[in-house]
Coordinates of C-alpha atoms in Angstrom, one line a residue:
Chain O
M1 CA 25.7 -35.1 14.8
S2 CA 27.2 -38.6 14.4
S3 CA 30.8 -38.8 16.5
S4 CA 31.5 -42.7 15.4
S5 CA 34.8 -41.8 13.7
T6 CA 35.9 -39.2 16.4
S7 CA 35.0 -40.6 19.4
Q8 CA 37.9 -42.9 19.0
Q9 CA 40.5 -40.8 19.2
S10 CA 38.8 -38.4 21.7
K11 CA 36.2 -38.5 24.6
R12 CA 33.2 -35.9 24.3
P13 CA 33.0 -34.0 27.3
L14 CA 30.9 -35.5 29.7
T15 CA 32.0 -39.0 28.7
T16 CA 35.8 -37.6 29.5
L17 CA 34.3 -36.5 32.9
Q18 CA 32.9 -39.9 33.4
R19 CA 35.8 -41.5 33.3
S20 CA 37.7 -39.3 35.5
L21 CA 36.1 -40.7 38.8
N22 CA 38.2 -39.9 41.9
R23 CA 40.6 -38.1 40.4
K24 CA 41.4 -34.9 42.2
V25 CA 39.6 -31.9 40.3
A26 CA 39.3 -28.0 41.1
V27 CA 36.0 -26.7 39.8
R28 CA 35.7 -23.4 39.3
L29 CA 31.8 -21.5 39.7
K30 CA 30.7 -18.8 38.4
N31 CA 31.0 -16.8 41.3
E32 CA 34.4 -17.5 40.8
I33 CA 34.8 -19.5 43.8
E34 CA 36.9 -22.9 43.5
Y35 CA 36.7 -26.0 45.1
R36 CA 39.4 -28.5 45.0
G37 CA 38.3 -32.2 45.9
K38 CA 38.2 -36.1 44.9
M39 CA 35.3 -36.2 42.0
N40 CA 33.7 -39.2 43.7
N41 CA 30.9 -38.7 41.2
V42 CA 29.2 -36.5 38.1
D43 CA 26.1 -36.4 35.8
S44 CA 25.4 -35.2 32.8
Y45 CA 24.1 -32.1 34.0
M46 CA 27.6 -31.7 35.5
N47 CA 25.9 -31.9 39.0
L48 CA 29.0 -33.3 40.8
I49 CA 30.0 -34.7 44.4
L50 CA 33.7 -34.1 45.8
L51 CA 34.9 -35.4 48.5
D52 CA 37.7 -33.8 50.6
A53 CA 37.2 -31.0 49.8
E54 CA 38.7 -26.9 49.7
E55 CA 36.8 -24.0 49.4
F56 CA 39.3 -21.6 47.8
N57 CA 38.4 -17.5 47.2
G58 CA 41.4 -16.6 44.7
A59 CA 44.5 -18.2 46.5
D60 CA 43.3 -18.9 49.9
A61 CA 41.7 -21.6 51.2
V62 CA 38.7 -20.3 53.1
A63 CA 37.2 -24.0 54.6
N64 CA 37.3 -27.4 54.0
Y65 CA 33.9 -30.2 53.7
G66 CA 33.7 -33.7 53.8
K67 CA 31.3 -34.2 51.3
V68 CA 29.4 -32.0 48.9
V69 CA 27.3 -32.2 46.2
I70 CA 27.6 -29.3 43.5
R71 CA 24.8 -28.0 41.4
G72 CA 25.8 -28.6 37.8
N73 CA 24.4 -25.2 36.3
N74 CA 26.9 -23.2 38.2
V75 CA 30.3 -24.4 36.8
L76 CA 32.3 -22.3 34.8
F77 CA 35.0 -24.9 34.2
I78 CA 36.1 -28.4 35.8
R79 CA 40.1 -28.7 35.8
L80 CA 41.2 -32.3 35.4
E81 CA 44.5 -32.7 38.1
K82 CA 47.2 -35.5 37.7
E83 CA 46.0 -38.9 38.5
L84 CA 46.4 -39.6 42.4
Chain M
M1 CA 14.4 -25.9 8.8
S2 CA 16.2 -28.2 5.9
S3 CA 19.9 -27.2 5.2
S4 CA 20.2 -30.2 2.7
S5 CA 21.1 -27.5 -0.1
T6 CA 23.2 -24.9 1.9
S7 CA 24.8 -27.9 3.6
Q8 CA 27.1 -28.7 0.7
Q9 CA 29.0 -25.2 0.9
S10 CA 28.6 -24.1 4.3
K11 CA 28.3 -26.2 7.2
R12 CA 26.1 -25.5 10.7
P13 CA 27.8 -24.2 13.4
L14 CA 27.9 -27.2 15.6
T15 CA 29.6 -29.1 12.8
T16 CA 31.9 -26.7 12.1
L17 CA 32.7 -27.5 15.3
Q18 CA 33.0 -31.1 15.5
R19 CA 35.0 -31.3 12.3
S20 CA 37.8 -28.9 14.0
L21 CA 38.8 -31.0 16.7
N22 CA 42.6 -31.0 17.6
R23 CA 42.7 -27.6 15.7
K24 CA 44.0 -24.3 18.2
V25 CA 41.0 -22.5 19.1
A26 CA 40.6 -19.1 22.2
V27 CA 37.2 -19.7 24.0
R28 CA 35.6 -16.0 25.6
L29 CA 33.1 -16.6 28.4
K30 CA 30.6 -14.5 29.4
N31 CA 32.9 -13.4 32.3
E32 CA 35.4 -11.9 29.6
I33 CA 38.2 -14.3 30.5
E34 CA 39.9 -15.9 27.3
Y35 CA 40.9 -19.6 27.2
R36 CA 43.2 -20.8 24.3
G37 CA 44.6 -24.3 23.9
K38 CA 43.8 -26.8 21.8
M39 CA 40.0 -28.3 21.5
N40 CA 40.5 -32.3 22.3
N41 CA 36.5 -32.4 22.0
V42 CA 32.7 -30.5 21.9
D43 CA 29.7 -31.2 22.1
S44 CA 26.1 -29.8 21.0
Y45 CA 25.6 -27.8 24.0
M46 CA 29.3 -26.3 23.2
N47 CA 30.9 -28.3 26.8
L48 CA 34.2 -28.2 25.4
I49 CA 37.8 -29.9 26.5
L50 CA 40.9 -27.5 26.4
L51 CA 44.1 -29.2 26.2
D52 CA 47.3 -27.6 27.5
A53 CA 45.1 -24.0 27.9
E54 CA 45.9 -20.8 29.1
E55 CA 43.9 -18.0 30.9
F56 CA 43.9 -15.0 29.4
N57 CA 42.3 -11.9 31.5
G58 CA 42.8 -9.4 28.6
A59 CA 46.5 -9.7 27.2
D60 CA 47.9 -11.4 30.2
A61 CA 48.3 -15.0 30.4
V62 CA 47.6 -15.8 34.4
A63 CA 47.2 -19.4 34.5
N64 CA 47.7 -22.8 32.4
Y65 CA 45.9 -25.9 32.8
G66 CA 46.5 -29.5 31.5
K67 CA 43.5 -30.5 30.6
V68 CA 39.9 -28.7 31.4
V69 CA 36.3 -29.3 30.9
I70 CA 33.9 -25.3 29.8
R71 CA 30.6 -26.1 30.6
G72 CA 29.1 -24.5 27.1
N73 CA 26.4 -22.6 28.5
N74 CA 29.5 -20.0 29.7
V75 CA 30.6 -19.6 25.9
L76 CA 30.4 -16.2 24.4
F77 CA 32.0 -17.3 21.1
I78 CA 35.1 -19.8 19.9
R79 CA 37.7 -18.8 17.4
L80 CA 39.0 -21.2 15.2
E81 CA 42.9 -20.4 14.5
K82 CA 44.9 -21.6 11.5
E83 CA 45.5 -25.5 11.4
L84 CA 48.3 -26.6 13.6
Chain R
M1 CA 0.7 -22.0 15.4
S2 CA 0.1 -22.5 11.6
S3 CA 1.8 -20.2 9.6
S4 CA 0.8 -21.5 5.9
S5 CA -1.0 -18.4 4.5
T6 CA 1.3 -15.6 5.8
S7 CA 4.4 -17.7 5.3
Q8 CA 3.9 -16.8 1.4
Q9 CA 4.4 -12.9 1.8
S10 CA 6.9 -12.9 4.1
K11 CA 9.2 -15.2 5.7
R12 CA 9.6 -16.5 9.6
P13 CA 12.6 -15.5 11.0
L14 CA 14.6 -18.0 11.4
T15 CA 13.9 -19.0 7.8
T16 CA 14.8 -15.1 6.8
L17 CA 18.2 -15.9 8.5
Q18 CA 18.9 -19.2 6.7
R19 CA 18.3 -17.5 3.3
S20 CA 20.5 -14.5 4.4
L21 CA 23.9 -17.0 4.5
N22 CA 26.9 -15.5 3.1
R23 CA 25.3 -11.3 3.7
K24 CA 27.1 -9.1 5.5
V25 CA 25.7 -9.2 9.0
A26 CA 25.9 -7.0 12.3
V27 CA 25.8 -9.6 15.3
R28 CA 24.6 -7.4 18.4
L29 CA 25.4 -9.4 22.0
K30 CA 24.1 -9.0 25.3
N31 CA 27.0 -7.3 26.5
E32 CA 26.9 -4.5 24.0
I33 CA 30.1 -5.6 21.7
E34 CA 28.7 -5.9 18.2
Y35 CA 30.8 -8.2 15.5
R36 CA 30.3 -7.6 11.6
G37 CA 31.6 -10.2 9.0
K38 CA 30.2 -12.3 6.6
M39 CA 27.6 -15.0 7.9
N40 CA 28.9 -18.1 6.8
N41 CA 26.0 -20.6 8.5
V42 CA 23.3 -20.1 11.2
D43 CA 21.0 -22.3 12.9
S44 CA 17.7 -22.6 15.1
Y45 CA 19.0 -21.7 18.3
M46 CA 21.0 -18.6 16.2
N47 CA 24.1 -20.3 16.7
L48 CA 26.4 -18.9 14.1
I49 CA 29.5 -18.6 11.7
L50 CA 31.1 -15.2 10.9
L51 CA 34.3 -14.9 8.9
D52 CA 36.7 -12.1 8.3
A53 CA 34.5 -10.7 11.5
E54 CA 35.3 -7.4 13.4
E55 CA 35.1 -6.8 17.0
F56 CA 33.3 -3.4 18.1
N57 CA 33.2 -1.4 21.0
G58 CA 31.0 1.2 20.3
A59 CA 32.0 2.8 16.8
D60 CA 35.4 1.7 17.3
A61 CA 36.7 -2.0 15.9
V62 CA 39.2 -3.3 18.6
A63 CA 39.9 -6.7 16.9
N64 CA 39.5 -9.1 13.8
Y65 CA 38.7 -12.9 13.1
G66 CA 39.0 -14.7 10.6
K67 CA 36.2 -17.5 11.9
V68 CA 34.5 -17.7 14.6
V69 CA 31.1 -19.4 15.9
I70 CA 29.0 -17.2 18.4
R71 CA 27.0 -18.7 20.6
G72 CA 23.3 -18.0 20.1
N73 CA 21.9 -17.4 23.6
N74 CA 24.3 -14.3 24.0
V75 CA 22.3 -12.5 20.8
L76 CA 20.5 -9.4 21.5
F77 CA 19.8 -9.2 17.5
I78 CA 21.3 -9.9 14.3
R79 CA 21.2 -7.1 11.4
L80 CA 21.3 -8.1 7.7
E81 CA 23.1 -5.7 5.8
K82 CA 23.0 -5.4 1.6
E83 CA 24.0 -7.6 -0.5
L84 CA 27.2 -8.5 -0.7
Chain Q
M1 CA -5.4 -26.0 29.7
S2 CA -8.2 -25.8 26.9
S3 CA -9.0 -22.4 25.4
S4 CA -11.9 -23.0 22.9
S5 CA -14.5 -21.2 24.3
T6 CA -12.1 -18.0 25.2
S7 CA -10.5 -18.4 21.7
Q8 CA -13.9 -16.6 20.3
Q9 CA -13.6 -13.6 22.1
S10 CA -10.4 -12.9 22.7
K11 CA -6.8 -14.6 20.8
R12 CA -4.0 -15.9 22.8
P13 CA -0.9 -13.4 22.5
L14 CA 1.1 -15.5 20.0
T15 CA -1.7 -15.9 18.0
T16 CA -2.4 -11.8 18.2
L17 CA 1.1 -11.3 17.4
Q18 CA 0.6 -13.3 14.8
R19 CA -2.0 -12.0 13.3
S20 CA -0.5 -8.5 13.9
L21 CA 2.0 -9.1 10.7
N22 CA 3.5 -5.7 8.9
R23 CA 1.8 -4.0 11.5
K24 CA 3.9 -0.9 13.3
V25 CA 5.0 -2.1 16.6
A26 CA 7.4 -1.2 19.3
V27 CA 9.3 -3.6 21.0
R28 CA 11.1 -3.1 24.5
L29 CA 13.9 -5.4 25.2
K30 CA 15.1 -6.2 29.0
N31 CA 17.9 -3.9 28.5
E32 CA 15.5 -1.0 28.0
I33 CA 16.4 -0.2 24.4
E34 CA 13.6 0.5 22.2
Y35 CA 12.9 -1.0 18.3
R36 CA 10.3 0.9 16.7
G37 CA 9.5 -0.6 12.8
K38 CA 6.8 -2.8 10.7
M39 CA 6.7 -6.1 12.2
N40 CA 7.5 -8.5 9.1
N41 CA 7.5 -11.7 10.8
V42 CA 7.4 -13.5 14.7
D43 CA 7.4 -16.6 16.0
S44 CA 6.6 -18.5 18.8
Y45 CA 9.8 -18.0 21.0
M46 CA 8.5 -14.1 19.9
N47 CA 11.9 -14.0 17.5
L48 CA 10.8 -11.6 15.4
I49 CA 12.0 -9.2 12.2
L50 CA 11.5 -5.8 11.8
L51 CA 11.9 -3.2 8.7
D52 CA 13.0 0.2 8.9
A53 CA 13.7 0.0 12.5
E54 CA 14.1 2.8 14.4
E55 CA 16.4 2.3 17.7
F56 CA 15.4 4.4 20.7
N57 CA 17.5 5.1 23.9
G58 CA 14.5 6.8 25.9
A59 CA 13.0 9.6 23.7
D60 CA 16.2 9.5 21.4
A61 CA 16.6 7.6 18.3
V62 CA 19.7 6.7 17.8
A63 CA 20.2 5.0 14.8
N64 CA 18.3 3.1 11.9
Y65 CA 18.4 -0.2 10.4
G66 CA 16.9 -1.7 7.6
K67 CA 16.1 -5.3 9.2
V68 CA 17.0 -6.4 11.7
V69 CA 16.6 -10.2 13.6
I70 CA 15.7 -9.6 17.4
R71 CA 16.1 -13.0 19.4
G72 CA 12.7 -13.6 21.4
N73 CA 14.4 -14.3 25.1
N74 CA 15.7 -10.6 25.2
V75 CA 11.8 -9.1 24.7
L76 CA 9.8 -7.4 27.5
F77 CA 7.0 -6.4 25.8
I78 CA 5.9 -5.4 22.1
R79 CA 3.6 -2.9 21.8
L80 CA 0.9 -2.8 18.9
E81 CA 0.4 0.5 16.9
K82 CA -2.5 1.7 15.5
E83 CA -2.8 -0.6 12.0
L84 CA -0.5 1.6 9.2
Chain D
M1 CA 0.8 -34.8 41.1
S2 CA -3.0 -35.3 40.7
S3 CA -5.0 -32.3 41.6
S4 CA -8.4 -34.0 40.9
S5 CA -9.5 -33.9 44.7
T6 CA -7.7 -30.4 44.9
S7 CA -9.1 -28.8 42.1
Q8 CA -13.0 -28.2 43.1
Q9 CA -12.1 -26.3 45.8
S10 CA -9.2 -23.9 44.7
K11 CA -8.1 -23.7 41.3
R12 CA -4.6 -24.0 40.0
P13 CA -2.5 -20.8 38.8
L14 CA -2.7 -21.0 35.4
T15 CA -6.7 -21.5 35.5
T16 CA -7.2 -18.8 37.8
L17 CA -5.5 -16.4 34.9
Q18 CA -6.9 -17.9 32.4
R19 CA -10.6 -17.7 34.2
S20 CA -9.6 -13.9 34.7
L21 CA -10.0 -12.8 31.1
N22 CA -11.2 -8.9 30.8
R23 CA -10.8 -8.5 34.1
K24 CA -8.7 -5.8 34.8
V25 CA -4.9 -6.8 36.5
A26 CA -1.4 -5.2 37.8
V27 CA 1.6 -7.1 36.3
R28 CA 4.5 -6.3 38.0
L29 CA 8.1 -7.5 36.4
K30 CA 11.4 -8.5 37.2
N31 CA 12.5 -4.4 36.8
E32 CA 10.1 -3.3 39.3
I33 CA 8.2 -1.7 36.3
E34 CA 3.9 -2.1 36.8
Y35 CA 2.0 -2.5 34.2
R36 CA -1.9 -2.1 34.8
G37 CA -4.7 -2.7 32.5
K38 CA -7.4 -5.3 30.9
M39 CA -6.1 -8.9 30.7
N40 CA -7.4 -9.8 27.2
N41 CA -6.1 -13.1 27.1
V42 CA -2.9 -14.9 28.6
D43 CA -0.9 -18.5 27.7
S44 CA 0.4 -21.3 29.8
Y45 CA 3.9 -19.4 30.1
M46 CA 2.6 -16.1 31.3
N47 CA 2.6 -14.6 28.3
L48 CA 0.0 -11.7 28.4
I49 CA -2.1 -9.1 26.3
L50 CA -2.8 -6.5 28.0
L51 CA -5.6 -3.1 26.8
D52 CA -5.3 0.2 27.6
A53 CA -1.9 -0.2 30.0
E54 CA -0.4 2.5 32.2
E55 CA 3.2 2.1 32.9
F56 CA 3.8 2.4 36.5
N57 CA 7.3 3.4 37.9
G58 CA 6.5 3.4 41.5
A59 CA 3.3 5.5 42.6
D60 CA 4.0 7.5 38.9
A61 CA 1.9 6.4 35.9
V62 CA 4.5 7.6 32.8
A63 CA 3.0 6.1 29.8
N64 CA 0.1 4.7 28.5
Y65 CA -0.2 1.9 25.9
G66 CA -3.3 0.7 24.0
K67 CA -2.5 -2.7 23.5
V68 CA 0.8 -4.2 24.4
V69 CA 2.0 -8.2 25.0
I70 CA 4.4 -8.8 27.0
R71 CA 6.8 -11.8 27.6
G72 CA 5.9 -14.2 30.1
N73 CA 9.5 -14.7 31.7
N74 CA 9.6 -11.1 32.4
V75 CA 6.7 -11.3 34.5
L76 CA 7.2 -11.3 38.8
F77 CA 3.5 -11.5 40.1
I78 CA 0.0 -10.6 38.8
R79 CA -2.5 -8.9 41.1
L80 CA -5.8 -9.4 40.4
E81 CA -8.4 -6.3 40.5
K82 CA -11.8 -6.5 41.7
E83 CA -14.4 -7.5 39.1
L84 CA -15.3 -4.5 36.4
Chain F
M1 CA 15.2 -42.3 40.7
S2 CA 12.8 -44.3 42.6
S3 CA 11.5 -43.3 45.5
S4 CA 8.8 -45.8 46.5
S5 CA 10.3 -46.8 49.4
T6 CA 10.8 -43.4 51.0
S7 CA 8.0 -41.6 50.1
Q8 CA 5.8 -43.1 52.6
Q9 CA 7.9 -41.4 55.5
S10 CA 8.4 -37.9 54.4
K11 CA 6.9 -36.5 51.0
R12 CA 8.3 -34.8 47.8
P13 CA 8.8 -31.3 48.2
L14 CA 6.2 -30.8 45.7
T15 CA 3.8 -32.7 47.1
T16 CA 4.3 -31.3 50.4
L17 CA 3.8 -27.8 48.8
Q18 CA 0.3 -29.4 47.1
R19 CA -0.8 -30.9 50.3
S20 CA -0.5 -27.2 52.4
L21 CA -3.1 -25.4 50.2
N22 CA -5.0 -23.0 52.5
R23 CA -2.1 -22.8 55.4
K24 CA -0.5 -19.7 55.3
V25 CA 3.0 -19.4 54.1
A26 CA 5.7 -16.7 53.1
V27 CA 7.1 -16.7 50.4
R28 CA 10.8 -15.1 49.4
L29 CA 11.7 -14.3 45.7
K30 CA 14.7 -13.6 44.9
N31 CA 14.7 -10.1 44.7
E32 CA 14.6 -10.2 48.2
I33 CA 11.0 -9.3 48.9
E34 CA 8.7 -11.7 50.8
Y35 CA 4.9 -12.2 50.3
R36 CA 2.6 -13.8 53.2
G37 CA -0.4 -14.7 52.9
K38 CA -3.0 -18.0 52.2
M39 CA -1.5 -20.5 49.8
N40 CA -4.9 -20.9 47.2
N41 CA -2.8 -22.7 44.8
V42 CA 0.7 -24.1 43.5
D43 CA 1.7 -26.1 40.8
S44 CA 4.4 -28.2 39.8
Y45 CA 6.6 -25.2 38.4
M46 CA 6.0 -23.0 41.6
N47 CA 3.4 -20.7 40.6
L48 CA 1.1 -20.0 43.2
I49 CA -1.7 -17.8 44.1
L50 CA -1.8 -16.2 47.7
L51 CA -5.0 -14.9 49.2
D52 CA -4.5 -11.4 51.7
A53 CA -1.2 -11.0 50.8
E54 CA 1.1 -9.2 52.9
E55 CA 4.2 -7.2 50.8
F56 CA 7.3 -7.0 53.0
N57 CA 10.6 -5.3 52.3
G58 CA 12.6 -6.6 55.5
A59 CA 10.4 -6.3 58.3
D60 CA 8.1 -3.6 57.1
A61 CA 4.8 -4.7 55.6
V62 CA 4.5 -2.1 52.1
A63 CA 1.5 -3.5 50.4
N64 CA -1.5 -5.9 50.7
Y65 CA -2.8 -7.5 48.0
G66 CA -6.1 -9.5 47.7
K67 CA -5.6 -12.3 45.2
V68 CA -1.8 -12.4 43.2
V69 CA -0.6 -14.9 41.4
I70 CA 3.7 -15.3 41.8
R71 CA 5.2 -16.8 38.5
G72 CA 7.5 -19.8 40.3
N73 CA 11.0 -18.8 38.3
N74 CA 11.6 -16.1 40.7
V75 CA 10.8 -18.4 43.9
L76 CA 13.9 -18.7 46.4
F77 CA 11.8 -20.6 49.2
I78 CA 8.5 -20.8 50.3
R79 CA 8.4 -21.4 54.0
L80 CA 5.2 -23.0 55.9
E81 CA 4.2 -22.0 59.0
K82 CA 1.5 -23.6 61.4
E83 CA -1.8 -24.9 60.5
L84 CA -4.6 -21.6 60.5
Chain L
M1 CA 26.3 -42.7 29.5
S2 CA 26.0 -45.6 30.7
S3 CA 27.1 -46.1 34.4
S4 CA 26.6 -49.3 35.4
S5 CA 30.2 -50.1 35.8
T6 CA 30.7 -47.3 37.5
S7 CA 27.6 -47.2 39.8
Q8 CA 28.5 -49.5 42.0
Q9 CA 31.5 -48.1 43.9
S10 CA 30.0 -44.4 43.9
K11 CA 26.8 -43.1 43.5
R12 CA 25.5 -40.7 41.1
P13 CA 24.7 -36.8 43.0
L14 CA 21.4 -37.1 42.6
T15 CA 21.0 -41.0 44.3
T16 CA 24.1 -39.5 46.7
L17 CA 21.0 -36.8 47.8
Q18 CA 18.0 -38.7 47.9
R19 CA 20.0 -41.7 49.9
S20 CA 20.8 -38.8 52.5
L21 CA 17.0 -37.8 53.7
N22 CA 16.9 -36.8 57.3
R23 CA 20.7 -36.4 57.6
K24 CA 21.9 -32.7 58.4
V25 CA 22.7 -30.7 55.4
A26 CA 24.6 -26.9 54.8
V27 CA 22.4 -25.7 51.6
R28 CA 24.1 -22.3 50.1
L29 CA 22.3 -20.9 47.5
K30 CA 23.8 -18.3 44.7
N31 CA 22.5 -15.3 46.7
E32 CA 25.4 -16.5 49.7
I33 CA 23.0 -17.2 51.8
E34 CA 23.5 -20.8 53.7
Y35 CA 20.3 -22.6 55.2
R36 CA 21.1 -25.1 57.6
G37 CA 18.9 -28.0 58.3
K38 CA 17.2 -31.7 58.7
M39 CA 16.9 -32.9 54.7
N40 CA 13.4 -33.8 55.1
N41 CA 12.9 -34.6 51.3
V42 CA 15.0 -33.9 48.0
D43 CA 13.9 -34.3 44.2
S44 CA 16.2 -34.4 40.8
Y45 CA 15.5 -30.1 40.4
M46 CA 17.4 -30.2 43.9
N47 CA 13.5 -28.9 45.5
L48 CA 14.2 -29.7 48.8
I49 CA 12.7 -29.7 52.2
L50 CA 14.3 -28.2 55.4
L51 CA 13.2 -28.9 58.8
D52 CA 14.4 -26.9 61.7
A53 CA 16.1 -24.8 59.2
E54 CA 18.7 -21.8 60.3
E55 CA 19.5 -19.1 57.7
F56 CA 23.1 -17.6 58.0
N57 CA 24.2 -14.7 56.5
G58 CA 28.6 -15.8 56.6
A59 CA 28.9 -16.7 60.3
D60 CA 25.6 -14.9 61.7
A61 CA 22.6 -17.3 62.3
V62 CA 20.0 -14.5 61.4
A63 CA 16.6 -16.7 61.2
N64 CA 15.2 -20.1 62.1
Y65 CA 12.3 -22.1 60.0
G66 CA 10.0 -24.9 60.9
K67 CA 10.0 -26.2 57.8
V68 CA 11.2 -24.5 54.4
V69 CA 10.8 -26.1 50.2
I70 CA 13.7 -24.0 48.9
R71 CA 13.3 -24.0 45.0
G72 CA 16.1 -26.2 43.5
N73 CA 17.8 -23.7 40.9
N74 CA 18.9 -21.2 43.7
V75 CA 21.1 -23.9 45.0
L76 CA 24.9 -23.3 44.6
F77 CA 25.8 -26.6 46.3
I78 CA 24.5 -28.8 49.2
R79 CA 27.0 -29.9 52.1
L80 CA 26.4 -33.2 53.6
E81 CA 26.8 -33.5 57.9
K82 CA 27.7 -36.3 59.6
E83 CA 24.7 -38.7 60.4
L84 CA 22.5 -37.3 63.3

């Protein structure tokens, strides 16, 4: 699937993630838990590193993690927040 | 599986998605939650970027996201709305 | 697994689907929901496009979709209806 | 894993299926539903086409399908009946 | 991972299965149902053919199958019985 | 991911397993059942052969198997016991 | 997806794990059980070896393991603790 023409206006999902390093993101997992922190890095499988991450169960922050590697296959979506 | 003859009348599913960028779509996930927004981009795994997305739990809009990357393996279907 | 001798009497499943474009089909998903519509296209992963699709929960039609792309990994089976 | 010596006495599972075309089979799916009909074709992923298929929920036949393509990843087992 | 030195004392799991053709086995599936019969053949995916198979739900034999092909991804374990 | 420098101090997980043949192990499966026995062999998929295996449901030994091949995708973890 | 420019500031997730050998980690699995110990090694699939591992069910340590190999596909996330 060639994307040469479209890739100038809008980036593919994995490229968009890769260009959003060091932004604040919210990562919702399949088990409904959400992690919010700075996306230090991400790979094509959506394995990602979050720094200064908060774990949310619904509206409640239930834990804090300094540095956590999330395995990509658990990811439901990644919400990109405004630039830090 | 050659599709040279059929691809002139109707496009393969991934090609159809790729040609529908910037249209409004509704993405139903396996967990029954639905996201409606502008499909900014999509790849062959059905990873996709939605802009100005609303999250629906049944008929109720429960959240708004400016920019969200949905991991393709969670997708049940993508409904294509009329052109914007 | 060579199929040169058998492929003359009966077609492989994916070839049969590919030769059934524009026929009416019923697609049962793993979550037991069924979609009935015209199969506009399908690929080897069973990703498929349905046009004028009705969503059935048991015997009840619960929604209508003009154009929907179903992700193949959710498919339980595809029932081929008589020619339109 | 070489099977040159063993393949003369007994066939590998996929070869056995491929040599059983047009026989009556019973296909049990992971969701416990069973389909019985004539196996028109099958591929290496166990995608298969059943003709004149009956759907069984336990001992009760609950539906009839003229021609249905079952996606292989849902298959629990395929029981081969006596020659037609 | 080279296994040249170890493979002389003990065989790799798939080789062991392949060398156990025509022995009696018990195949436990993920859904807790167990099938006992003669393993006619098996491939590297653990797809296997059982002959004269009995289906057990706990201690109760609930059905008999003359010839059944079990899809390997459902297998929890295969217990090898003494030589026939 | 080069591991030439690290592989001298500590072995990769699959290499560690391969070097632990004939040791006593406890294999916990995703369904919470645990099997304890001598690991006769293992491959890179974590398919493994246990000899003289005991099946534990919590603290209770519920069955004994002389020789069992466990399909690797069911494995949660493998605990290595002291040398026999 | 080229990462030549970004890989100087921040490491990809798997590289970060590989460079954290012998650190204390907490591994949360999909079944919500958590294992805390020294990460002796890890591979690209997130198969990992933990030494002196404690098993936690919520806040309670319920078991101790000297050496355990966790299969990567069960991992939800790996939390990196401060240097030992």
